[in-house]
JSON list of C-alpha atoms in Angstrom, two decimals:
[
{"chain": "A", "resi": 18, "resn": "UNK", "atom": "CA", "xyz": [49.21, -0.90, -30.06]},
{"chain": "A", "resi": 19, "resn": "UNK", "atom": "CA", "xyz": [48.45, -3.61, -27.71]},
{"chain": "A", "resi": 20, "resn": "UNK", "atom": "CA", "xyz": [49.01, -1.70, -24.84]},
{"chain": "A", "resi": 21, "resn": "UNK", "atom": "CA", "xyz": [46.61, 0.74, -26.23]},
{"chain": "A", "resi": 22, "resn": "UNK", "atom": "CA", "xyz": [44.42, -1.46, -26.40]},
{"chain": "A", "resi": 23, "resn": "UNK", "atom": "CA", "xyz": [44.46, -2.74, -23.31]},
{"chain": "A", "resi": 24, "resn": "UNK", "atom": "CA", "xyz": [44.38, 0.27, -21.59]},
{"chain": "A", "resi": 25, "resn": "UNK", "atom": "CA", "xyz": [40.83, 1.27, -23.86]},
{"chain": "A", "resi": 26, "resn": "UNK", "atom": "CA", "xyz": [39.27, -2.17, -22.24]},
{"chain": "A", "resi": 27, "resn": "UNK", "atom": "CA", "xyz": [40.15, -1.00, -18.96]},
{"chain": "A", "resi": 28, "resn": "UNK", "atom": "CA", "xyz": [38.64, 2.62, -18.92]},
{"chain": "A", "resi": 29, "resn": "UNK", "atom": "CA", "xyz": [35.35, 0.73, -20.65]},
{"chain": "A", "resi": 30, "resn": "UNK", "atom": "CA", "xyz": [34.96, -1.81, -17.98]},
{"chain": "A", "resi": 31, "resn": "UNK", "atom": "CA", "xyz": [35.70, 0.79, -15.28]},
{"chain": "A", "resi": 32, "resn": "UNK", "atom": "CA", "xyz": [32.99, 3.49, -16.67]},
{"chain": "A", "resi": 33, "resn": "UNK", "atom": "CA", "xyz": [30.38, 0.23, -17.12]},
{"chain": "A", "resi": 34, "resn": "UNK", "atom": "CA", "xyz": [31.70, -1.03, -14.05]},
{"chain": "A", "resi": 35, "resn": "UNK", "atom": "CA", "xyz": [30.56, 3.06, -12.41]},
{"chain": "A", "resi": 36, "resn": "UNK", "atom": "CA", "xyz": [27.65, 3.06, -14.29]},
{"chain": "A", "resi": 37, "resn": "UNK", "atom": "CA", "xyz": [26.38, -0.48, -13.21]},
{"chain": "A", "resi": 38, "resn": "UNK", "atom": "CA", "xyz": [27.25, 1.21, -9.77]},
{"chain": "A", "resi": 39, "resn": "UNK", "atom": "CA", "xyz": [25.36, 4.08, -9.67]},
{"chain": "A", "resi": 40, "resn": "UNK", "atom": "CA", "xyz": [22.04, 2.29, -11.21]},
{"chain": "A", "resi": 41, "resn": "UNK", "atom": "CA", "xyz": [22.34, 0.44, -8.27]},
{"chain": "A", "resi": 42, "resn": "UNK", "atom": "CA", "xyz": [22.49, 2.62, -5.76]},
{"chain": "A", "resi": 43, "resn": "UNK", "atom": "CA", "xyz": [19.52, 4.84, -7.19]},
{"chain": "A", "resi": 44, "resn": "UNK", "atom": "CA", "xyz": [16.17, 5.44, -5.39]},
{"chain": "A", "resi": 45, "resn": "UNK", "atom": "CA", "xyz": [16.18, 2.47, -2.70]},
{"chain": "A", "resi": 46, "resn": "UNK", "atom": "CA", "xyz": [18.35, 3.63, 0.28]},
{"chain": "A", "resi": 47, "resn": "UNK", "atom": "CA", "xyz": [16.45, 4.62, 3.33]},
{"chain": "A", "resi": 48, "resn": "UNK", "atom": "CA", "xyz": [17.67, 5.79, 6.50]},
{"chain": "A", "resi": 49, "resn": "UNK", "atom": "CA", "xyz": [15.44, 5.64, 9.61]},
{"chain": "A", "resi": 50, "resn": "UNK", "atom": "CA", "xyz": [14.54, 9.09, 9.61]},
{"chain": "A", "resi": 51, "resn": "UNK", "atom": "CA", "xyz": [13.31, 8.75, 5.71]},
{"chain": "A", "resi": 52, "resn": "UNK", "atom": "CA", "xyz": [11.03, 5.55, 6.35]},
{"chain": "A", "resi": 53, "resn": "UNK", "atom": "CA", "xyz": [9.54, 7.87, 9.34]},
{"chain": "A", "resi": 54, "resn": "UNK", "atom": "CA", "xyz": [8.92, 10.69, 7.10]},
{"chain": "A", "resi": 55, "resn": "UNK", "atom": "CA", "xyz": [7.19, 8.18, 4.54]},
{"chain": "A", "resi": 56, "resn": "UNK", "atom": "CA", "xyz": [5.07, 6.60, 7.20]},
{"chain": "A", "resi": 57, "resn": "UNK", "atom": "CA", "xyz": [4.06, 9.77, 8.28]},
{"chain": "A", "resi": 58, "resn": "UNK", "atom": "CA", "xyz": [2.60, 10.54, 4.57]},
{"chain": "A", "resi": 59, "resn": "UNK", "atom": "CA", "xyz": [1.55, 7.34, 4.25]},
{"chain": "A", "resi": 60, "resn": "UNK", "atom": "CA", "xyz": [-0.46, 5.77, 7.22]},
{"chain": "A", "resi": 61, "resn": "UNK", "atom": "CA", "xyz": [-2.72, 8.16, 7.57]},
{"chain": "A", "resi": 62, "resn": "UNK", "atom": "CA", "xyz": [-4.49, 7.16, 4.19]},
{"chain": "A", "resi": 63, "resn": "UNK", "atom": "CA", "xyz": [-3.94, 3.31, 4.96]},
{"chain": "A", "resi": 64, "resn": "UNK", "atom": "CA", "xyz": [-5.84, 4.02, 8.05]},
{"chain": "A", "resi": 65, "resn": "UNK", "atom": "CA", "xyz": [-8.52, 5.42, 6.88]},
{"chain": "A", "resi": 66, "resn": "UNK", "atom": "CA", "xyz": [-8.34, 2.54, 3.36]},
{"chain": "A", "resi": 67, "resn": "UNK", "atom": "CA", "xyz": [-7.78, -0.25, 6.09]},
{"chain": "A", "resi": 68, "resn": "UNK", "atom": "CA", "xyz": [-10.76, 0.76, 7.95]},
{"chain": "A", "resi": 69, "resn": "UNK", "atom": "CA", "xyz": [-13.11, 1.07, 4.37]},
{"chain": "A", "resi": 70, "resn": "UNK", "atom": "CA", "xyz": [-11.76, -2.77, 3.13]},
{"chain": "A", "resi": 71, "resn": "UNK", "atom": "CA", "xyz": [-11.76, -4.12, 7.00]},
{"chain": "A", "resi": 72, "resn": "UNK", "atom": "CA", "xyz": [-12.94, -2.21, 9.47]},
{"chain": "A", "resi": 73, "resn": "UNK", "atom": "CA", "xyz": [-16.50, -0.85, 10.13]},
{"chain": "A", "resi": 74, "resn": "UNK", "atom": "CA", "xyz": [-16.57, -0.11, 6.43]},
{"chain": "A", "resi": 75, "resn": "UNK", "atom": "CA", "xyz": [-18.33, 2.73, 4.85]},
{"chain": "A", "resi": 76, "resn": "UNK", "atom": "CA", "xyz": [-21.70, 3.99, 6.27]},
{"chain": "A", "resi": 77, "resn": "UNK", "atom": "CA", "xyz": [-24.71, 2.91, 4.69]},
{"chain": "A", "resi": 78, "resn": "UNK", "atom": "CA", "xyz": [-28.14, 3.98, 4.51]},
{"chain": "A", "resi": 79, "resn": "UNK", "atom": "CA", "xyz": [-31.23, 2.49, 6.66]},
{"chain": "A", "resi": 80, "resn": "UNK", "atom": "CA", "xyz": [-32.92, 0.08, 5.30]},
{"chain": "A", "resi": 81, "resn": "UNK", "atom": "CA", "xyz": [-35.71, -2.66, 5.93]},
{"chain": "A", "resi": 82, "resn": "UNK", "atom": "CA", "xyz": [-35.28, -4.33, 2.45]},
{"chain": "A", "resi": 83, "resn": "UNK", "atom": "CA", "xyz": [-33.73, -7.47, 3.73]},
{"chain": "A", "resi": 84, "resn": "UNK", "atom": "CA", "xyz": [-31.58, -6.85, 0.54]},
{"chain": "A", "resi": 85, "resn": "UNK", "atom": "CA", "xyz": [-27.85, -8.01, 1.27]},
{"chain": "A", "resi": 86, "resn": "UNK", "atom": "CA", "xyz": [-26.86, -4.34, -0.90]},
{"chain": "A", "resi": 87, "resn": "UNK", "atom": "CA", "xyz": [-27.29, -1.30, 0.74]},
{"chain": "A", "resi": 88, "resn": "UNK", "atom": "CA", "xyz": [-26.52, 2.11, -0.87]},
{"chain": "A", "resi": 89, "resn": "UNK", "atom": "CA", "xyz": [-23.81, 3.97, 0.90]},
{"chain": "A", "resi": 90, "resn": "UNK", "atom": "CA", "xyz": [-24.98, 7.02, 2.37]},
{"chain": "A", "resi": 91, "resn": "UNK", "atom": "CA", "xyz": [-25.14, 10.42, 0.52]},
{"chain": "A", "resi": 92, "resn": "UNK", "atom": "CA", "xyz": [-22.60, 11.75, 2.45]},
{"chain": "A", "resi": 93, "resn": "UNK", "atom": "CA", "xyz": [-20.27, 9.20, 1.77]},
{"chain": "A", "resi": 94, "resn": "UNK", "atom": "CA", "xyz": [-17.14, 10.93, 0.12]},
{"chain": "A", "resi": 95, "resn": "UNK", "atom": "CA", "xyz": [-16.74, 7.93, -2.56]},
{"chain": "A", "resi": 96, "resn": "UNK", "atom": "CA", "xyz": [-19.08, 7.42, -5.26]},
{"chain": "A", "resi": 97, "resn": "UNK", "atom": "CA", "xyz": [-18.08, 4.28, -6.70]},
{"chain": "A", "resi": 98, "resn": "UNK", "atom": "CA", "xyz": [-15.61, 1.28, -6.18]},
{"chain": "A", "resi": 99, "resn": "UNK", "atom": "CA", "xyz": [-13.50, 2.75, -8.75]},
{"chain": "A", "resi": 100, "resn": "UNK", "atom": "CA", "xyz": [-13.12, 6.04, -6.35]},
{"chain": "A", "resi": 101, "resn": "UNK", "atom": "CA", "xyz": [-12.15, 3.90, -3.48]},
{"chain": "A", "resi": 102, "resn": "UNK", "atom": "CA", "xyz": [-9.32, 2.09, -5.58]},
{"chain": "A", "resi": 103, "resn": "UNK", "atom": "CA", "xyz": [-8.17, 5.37, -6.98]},
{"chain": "A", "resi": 104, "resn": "UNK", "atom": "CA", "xyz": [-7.71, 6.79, -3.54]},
{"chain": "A", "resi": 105, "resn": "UNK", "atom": "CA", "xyz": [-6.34, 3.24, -2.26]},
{"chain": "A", "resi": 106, "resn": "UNK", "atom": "CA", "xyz": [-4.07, 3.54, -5.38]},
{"chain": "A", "resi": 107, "resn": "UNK", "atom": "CA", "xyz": [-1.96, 6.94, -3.36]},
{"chain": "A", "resi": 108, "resn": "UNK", "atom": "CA", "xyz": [-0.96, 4.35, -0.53]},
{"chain": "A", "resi": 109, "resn": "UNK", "atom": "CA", "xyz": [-1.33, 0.97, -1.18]},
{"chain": "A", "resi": 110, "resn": "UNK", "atom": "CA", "xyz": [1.41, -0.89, -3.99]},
{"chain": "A", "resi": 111, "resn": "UNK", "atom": "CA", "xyz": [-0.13, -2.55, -7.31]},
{"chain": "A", "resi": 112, "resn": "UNK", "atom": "CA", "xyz": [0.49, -5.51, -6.23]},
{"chain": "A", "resi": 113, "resn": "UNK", "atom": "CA", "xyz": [-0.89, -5.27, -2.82]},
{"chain": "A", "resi": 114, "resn": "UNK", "atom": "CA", "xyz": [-3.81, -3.60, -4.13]},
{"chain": "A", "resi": 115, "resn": "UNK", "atom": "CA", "xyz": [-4.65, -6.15, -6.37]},
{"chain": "A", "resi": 116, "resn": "UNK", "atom": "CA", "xyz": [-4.75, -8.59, -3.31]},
{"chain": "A", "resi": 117, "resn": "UNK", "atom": "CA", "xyz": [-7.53, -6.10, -1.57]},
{"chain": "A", "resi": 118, "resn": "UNK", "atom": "CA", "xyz": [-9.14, -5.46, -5.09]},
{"chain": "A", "resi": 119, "resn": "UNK", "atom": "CA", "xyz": [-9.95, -9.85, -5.48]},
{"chain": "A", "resi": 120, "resn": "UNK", "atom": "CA", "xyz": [-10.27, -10.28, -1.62]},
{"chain": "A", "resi": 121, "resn": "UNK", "atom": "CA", "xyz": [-12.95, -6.57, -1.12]},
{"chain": "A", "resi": 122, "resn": "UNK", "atom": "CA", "xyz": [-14.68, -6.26, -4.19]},
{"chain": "A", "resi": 123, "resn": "UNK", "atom": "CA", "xyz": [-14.40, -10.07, -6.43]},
{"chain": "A", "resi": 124, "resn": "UNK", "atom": "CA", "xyz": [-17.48, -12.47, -6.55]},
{"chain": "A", "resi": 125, "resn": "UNK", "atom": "CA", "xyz": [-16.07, -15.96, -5.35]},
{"chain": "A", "resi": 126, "resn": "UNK", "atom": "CA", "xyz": [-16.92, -19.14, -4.70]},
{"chain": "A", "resi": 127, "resn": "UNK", "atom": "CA", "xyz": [-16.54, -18.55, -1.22]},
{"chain": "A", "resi": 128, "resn": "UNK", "atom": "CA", "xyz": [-16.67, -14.89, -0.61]},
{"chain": "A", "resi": 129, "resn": "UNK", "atom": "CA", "xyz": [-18.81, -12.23, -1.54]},
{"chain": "A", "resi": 130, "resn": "UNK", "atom": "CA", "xyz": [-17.90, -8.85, -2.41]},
{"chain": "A", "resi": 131, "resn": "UNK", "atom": "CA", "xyz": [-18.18, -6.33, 0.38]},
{"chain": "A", "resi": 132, "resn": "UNK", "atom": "CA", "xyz": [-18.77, -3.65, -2.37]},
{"chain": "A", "resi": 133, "resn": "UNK", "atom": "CA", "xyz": [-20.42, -3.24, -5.90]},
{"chain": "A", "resi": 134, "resn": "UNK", "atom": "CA", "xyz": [-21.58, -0.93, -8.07]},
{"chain": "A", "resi": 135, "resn": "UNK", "atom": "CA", "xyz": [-25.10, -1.31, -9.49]},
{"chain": "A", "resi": 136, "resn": "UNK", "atom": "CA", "xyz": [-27.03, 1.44, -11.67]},
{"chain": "A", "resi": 137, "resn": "UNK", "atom": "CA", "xyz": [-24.06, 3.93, -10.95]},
{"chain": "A", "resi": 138, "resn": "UNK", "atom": "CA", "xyz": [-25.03, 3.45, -6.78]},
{"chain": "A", "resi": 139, "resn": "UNK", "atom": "CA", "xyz": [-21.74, 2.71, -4.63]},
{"chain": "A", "resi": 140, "resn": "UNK", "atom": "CA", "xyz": [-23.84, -0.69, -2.08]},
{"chain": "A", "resi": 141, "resn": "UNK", "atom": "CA", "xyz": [-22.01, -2.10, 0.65]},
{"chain": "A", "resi": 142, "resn": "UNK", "atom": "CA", "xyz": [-22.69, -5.66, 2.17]},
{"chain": "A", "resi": 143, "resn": "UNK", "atom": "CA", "xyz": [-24.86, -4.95, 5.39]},
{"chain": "A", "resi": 144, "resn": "UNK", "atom": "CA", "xyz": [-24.02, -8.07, 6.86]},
{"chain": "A", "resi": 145, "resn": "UNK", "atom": "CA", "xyz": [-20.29, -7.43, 6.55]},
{"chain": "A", "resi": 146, "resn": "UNK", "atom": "CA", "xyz": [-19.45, -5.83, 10.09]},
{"chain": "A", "resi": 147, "resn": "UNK", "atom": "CA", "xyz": [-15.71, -6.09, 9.28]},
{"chain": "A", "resi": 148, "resn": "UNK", "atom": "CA", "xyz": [-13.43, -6.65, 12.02]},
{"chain": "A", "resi": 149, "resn": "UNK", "atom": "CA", "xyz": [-11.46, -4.43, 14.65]},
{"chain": "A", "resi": 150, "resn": "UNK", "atom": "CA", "xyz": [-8.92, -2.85, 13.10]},
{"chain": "A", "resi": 151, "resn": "UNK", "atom": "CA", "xyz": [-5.84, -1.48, 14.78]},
{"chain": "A", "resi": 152, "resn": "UNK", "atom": "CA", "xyz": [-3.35, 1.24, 13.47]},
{"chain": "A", "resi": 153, "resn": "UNK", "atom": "CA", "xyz": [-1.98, 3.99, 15.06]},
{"chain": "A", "resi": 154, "resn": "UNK", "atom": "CA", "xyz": [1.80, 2.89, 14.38]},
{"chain": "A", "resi": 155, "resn": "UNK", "atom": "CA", "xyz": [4.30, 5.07, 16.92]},
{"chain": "A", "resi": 156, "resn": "UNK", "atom": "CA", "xyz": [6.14, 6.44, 13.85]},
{"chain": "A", "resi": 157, "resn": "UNK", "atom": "CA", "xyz": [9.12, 7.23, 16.68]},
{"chain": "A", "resi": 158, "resn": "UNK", "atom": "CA", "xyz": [9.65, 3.54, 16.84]},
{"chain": "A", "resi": 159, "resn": "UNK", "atom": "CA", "xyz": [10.37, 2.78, 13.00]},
{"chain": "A", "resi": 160, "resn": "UNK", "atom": "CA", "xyz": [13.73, 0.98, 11.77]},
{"chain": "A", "resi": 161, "resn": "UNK", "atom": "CA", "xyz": [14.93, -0.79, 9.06]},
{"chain": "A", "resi": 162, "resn": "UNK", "atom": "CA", "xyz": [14.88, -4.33, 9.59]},
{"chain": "A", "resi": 163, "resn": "UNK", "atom": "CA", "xyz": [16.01, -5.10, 5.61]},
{"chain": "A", "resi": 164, "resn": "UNK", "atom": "CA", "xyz": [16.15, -3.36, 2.77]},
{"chain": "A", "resi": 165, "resn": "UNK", "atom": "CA", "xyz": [17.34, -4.36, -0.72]},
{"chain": "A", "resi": 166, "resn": "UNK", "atom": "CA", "xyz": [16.77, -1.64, -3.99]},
{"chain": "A", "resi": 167, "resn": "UNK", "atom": "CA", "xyz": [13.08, -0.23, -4.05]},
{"chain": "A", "resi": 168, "resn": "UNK", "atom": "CA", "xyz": [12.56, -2.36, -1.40]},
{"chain": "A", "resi": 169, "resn": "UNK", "atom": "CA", "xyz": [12.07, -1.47, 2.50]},
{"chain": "A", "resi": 170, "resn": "UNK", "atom": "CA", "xyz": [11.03, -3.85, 5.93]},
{"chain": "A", "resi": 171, "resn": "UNK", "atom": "CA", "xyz": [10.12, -1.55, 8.90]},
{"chain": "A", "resi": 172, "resn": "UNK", "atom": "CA", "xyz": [9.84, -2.82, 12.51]},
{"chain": "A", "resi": 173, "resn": "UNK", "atom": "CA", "xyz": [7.37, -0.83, 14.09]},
{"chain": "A", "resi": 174, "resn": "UNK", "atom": "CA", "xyz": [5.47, -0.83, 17.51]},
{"chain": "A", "resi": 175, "resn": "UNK", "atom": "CA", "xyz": [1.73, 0.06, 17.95]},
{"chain": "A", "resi": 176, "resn": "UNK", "atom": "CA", "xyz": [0.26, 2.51, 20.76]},
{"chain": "A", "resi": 177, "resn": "UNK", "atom": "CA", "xyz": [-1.54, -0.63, 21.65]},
{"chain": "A", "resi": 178, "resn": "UNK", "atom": "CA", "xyz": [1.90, -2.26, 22.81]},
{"chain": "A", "resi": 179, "resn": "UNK", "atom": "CA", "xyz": [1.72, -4.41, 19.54]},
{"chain": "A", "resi": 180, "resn": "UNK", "atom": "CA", "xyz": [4.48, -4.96, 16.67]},
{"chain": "A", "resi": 181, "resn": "UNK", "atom": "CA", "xyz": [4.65, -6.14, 13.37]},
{"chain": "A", "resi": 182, "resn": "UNK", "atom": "CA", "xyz": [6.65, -5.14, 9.85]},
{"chain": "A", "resi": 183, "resn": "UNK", "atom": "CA", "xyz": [5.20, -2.99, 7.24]},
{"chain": "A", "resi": 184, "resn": "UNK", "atom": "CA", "xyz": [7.10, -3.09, 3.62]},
{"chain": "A", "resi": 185, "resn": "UNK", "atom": "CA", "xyz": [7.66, -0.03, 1.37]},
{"chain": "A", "resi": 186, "resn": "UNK", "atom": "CA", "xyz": [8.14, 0.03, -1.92]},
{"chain": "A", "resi": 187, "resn": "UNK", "atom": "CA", "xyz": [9.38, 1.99, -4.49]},
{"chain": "A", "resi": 188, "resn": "UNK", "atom": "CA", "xyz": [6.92, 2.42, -7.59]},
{"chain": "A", "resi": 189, "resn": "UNK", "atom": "CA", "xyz": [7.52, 4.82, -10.34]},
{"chain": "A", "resi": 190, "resn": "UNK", "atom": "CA", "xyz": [9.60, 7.25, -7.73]},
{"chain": "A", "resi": 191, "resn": "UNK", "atom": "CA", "xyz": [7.34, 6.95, -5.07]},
{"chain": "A", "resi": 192, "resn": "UNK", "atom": "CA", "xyz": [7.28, 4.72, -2.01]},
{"chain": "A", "resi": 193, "resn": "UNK", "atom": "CA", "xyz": [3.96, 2.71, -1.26]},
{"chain": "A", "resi": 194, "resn": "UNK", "atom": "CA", "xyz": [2.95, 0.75, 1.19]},
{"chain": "A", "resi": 195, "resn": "UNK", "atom": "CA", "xyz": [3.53, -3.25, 0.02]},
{"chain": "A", "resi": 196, "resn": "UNK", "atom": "CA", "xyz": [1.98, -4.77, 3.45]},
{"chain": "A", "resi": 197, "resn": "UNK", "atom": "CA", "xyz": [-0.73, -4.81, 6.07]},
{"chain": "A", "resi": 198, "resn": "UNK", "atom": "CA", "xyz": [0.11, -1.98, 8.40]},
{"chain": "A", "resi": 199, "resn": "UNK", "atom": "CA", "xyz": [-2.64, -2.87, 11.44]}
]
């Protein structure tokens, strides 16, 4: 009976042991050639969200108001902060994106929001020139540096001749970018 027993505890541990296992393994394991096809979908968007948050920004109308505001222009394809965060949402991780959200569109002490909403009008901060931003990674040159479950660090190289690491991550089934990626 004690043998029996024994034998039970064994073929439990061993099917939690294959279990434990296999939830491991699951949705996290990247080759090189994955993390390329990723960055293809992804950096695209980021470009164009990197270039909205720090970059030349969106397009705004002319204006002599000497108001700090400026309504975007009618041909702007976003309507509202909220549409910009709902696109940025498809690339961009929730925690990353709630580093843009306080840095691009939070009233602080020391920094003003590039964007608001006021009377359903998407206004951009004229004086806000943004900076120079740089993407075009050379998606040939992506590899794994690290990677841990739902977690990825790609090397990559810039058609500039510049390198730097973007992150992945893996939210909800989907990889998103965790990192700067200019």
């Amino acid at each position: 009976m004690k043998q029996k027993q024994k034998i039970t505890n064994k073929i439990i541990l061993l099917v939690c042991l294959i279990f434990a296992l296999t939830l491991c393994s699951c949705g996290g394991n990247m080759t090189d050639e994955s993390v390329r096809q990723e960055l293809e979908r992804l950096l695209p968007l980021s470009y164009e969200m990197n270039e909205i948050f720090w970059g030349e920004g969106l397009e705004v109308k002319e204006s002599t108001s000497g108001l700090k505001y400026v309504p975007v222009t009618d041909e702007c394809e976003y309507k509202s902060t909220e549409e910009i965060l709902q696109k940025a949402s498809e690339v961009f991780s929730k925690d990353y994106l709630d580093n843009i959200k306080e840095a691009i569109f939070t009233d602080t002490d020391d920094i003003d929001p590039r964007y608001i909403d006021t009377d359903g009008i998407l206004k951009a901060d004229k004086s806000n020139k943004g900076f120079d931003i740089q993407g075009n990674v050379v998606i040939e040159s992506a590899v794994i540096k690290k990677q841990n479950r739902g977690m990825v660090i790609v090397y990559v190289e810039h058609e500039d001749g510049g390198k730097n690491e973007i992150t992945l991550v893996l939210q909800d089934g989907k990889w998103y970018i965790d990192s700067p990626t200019y």
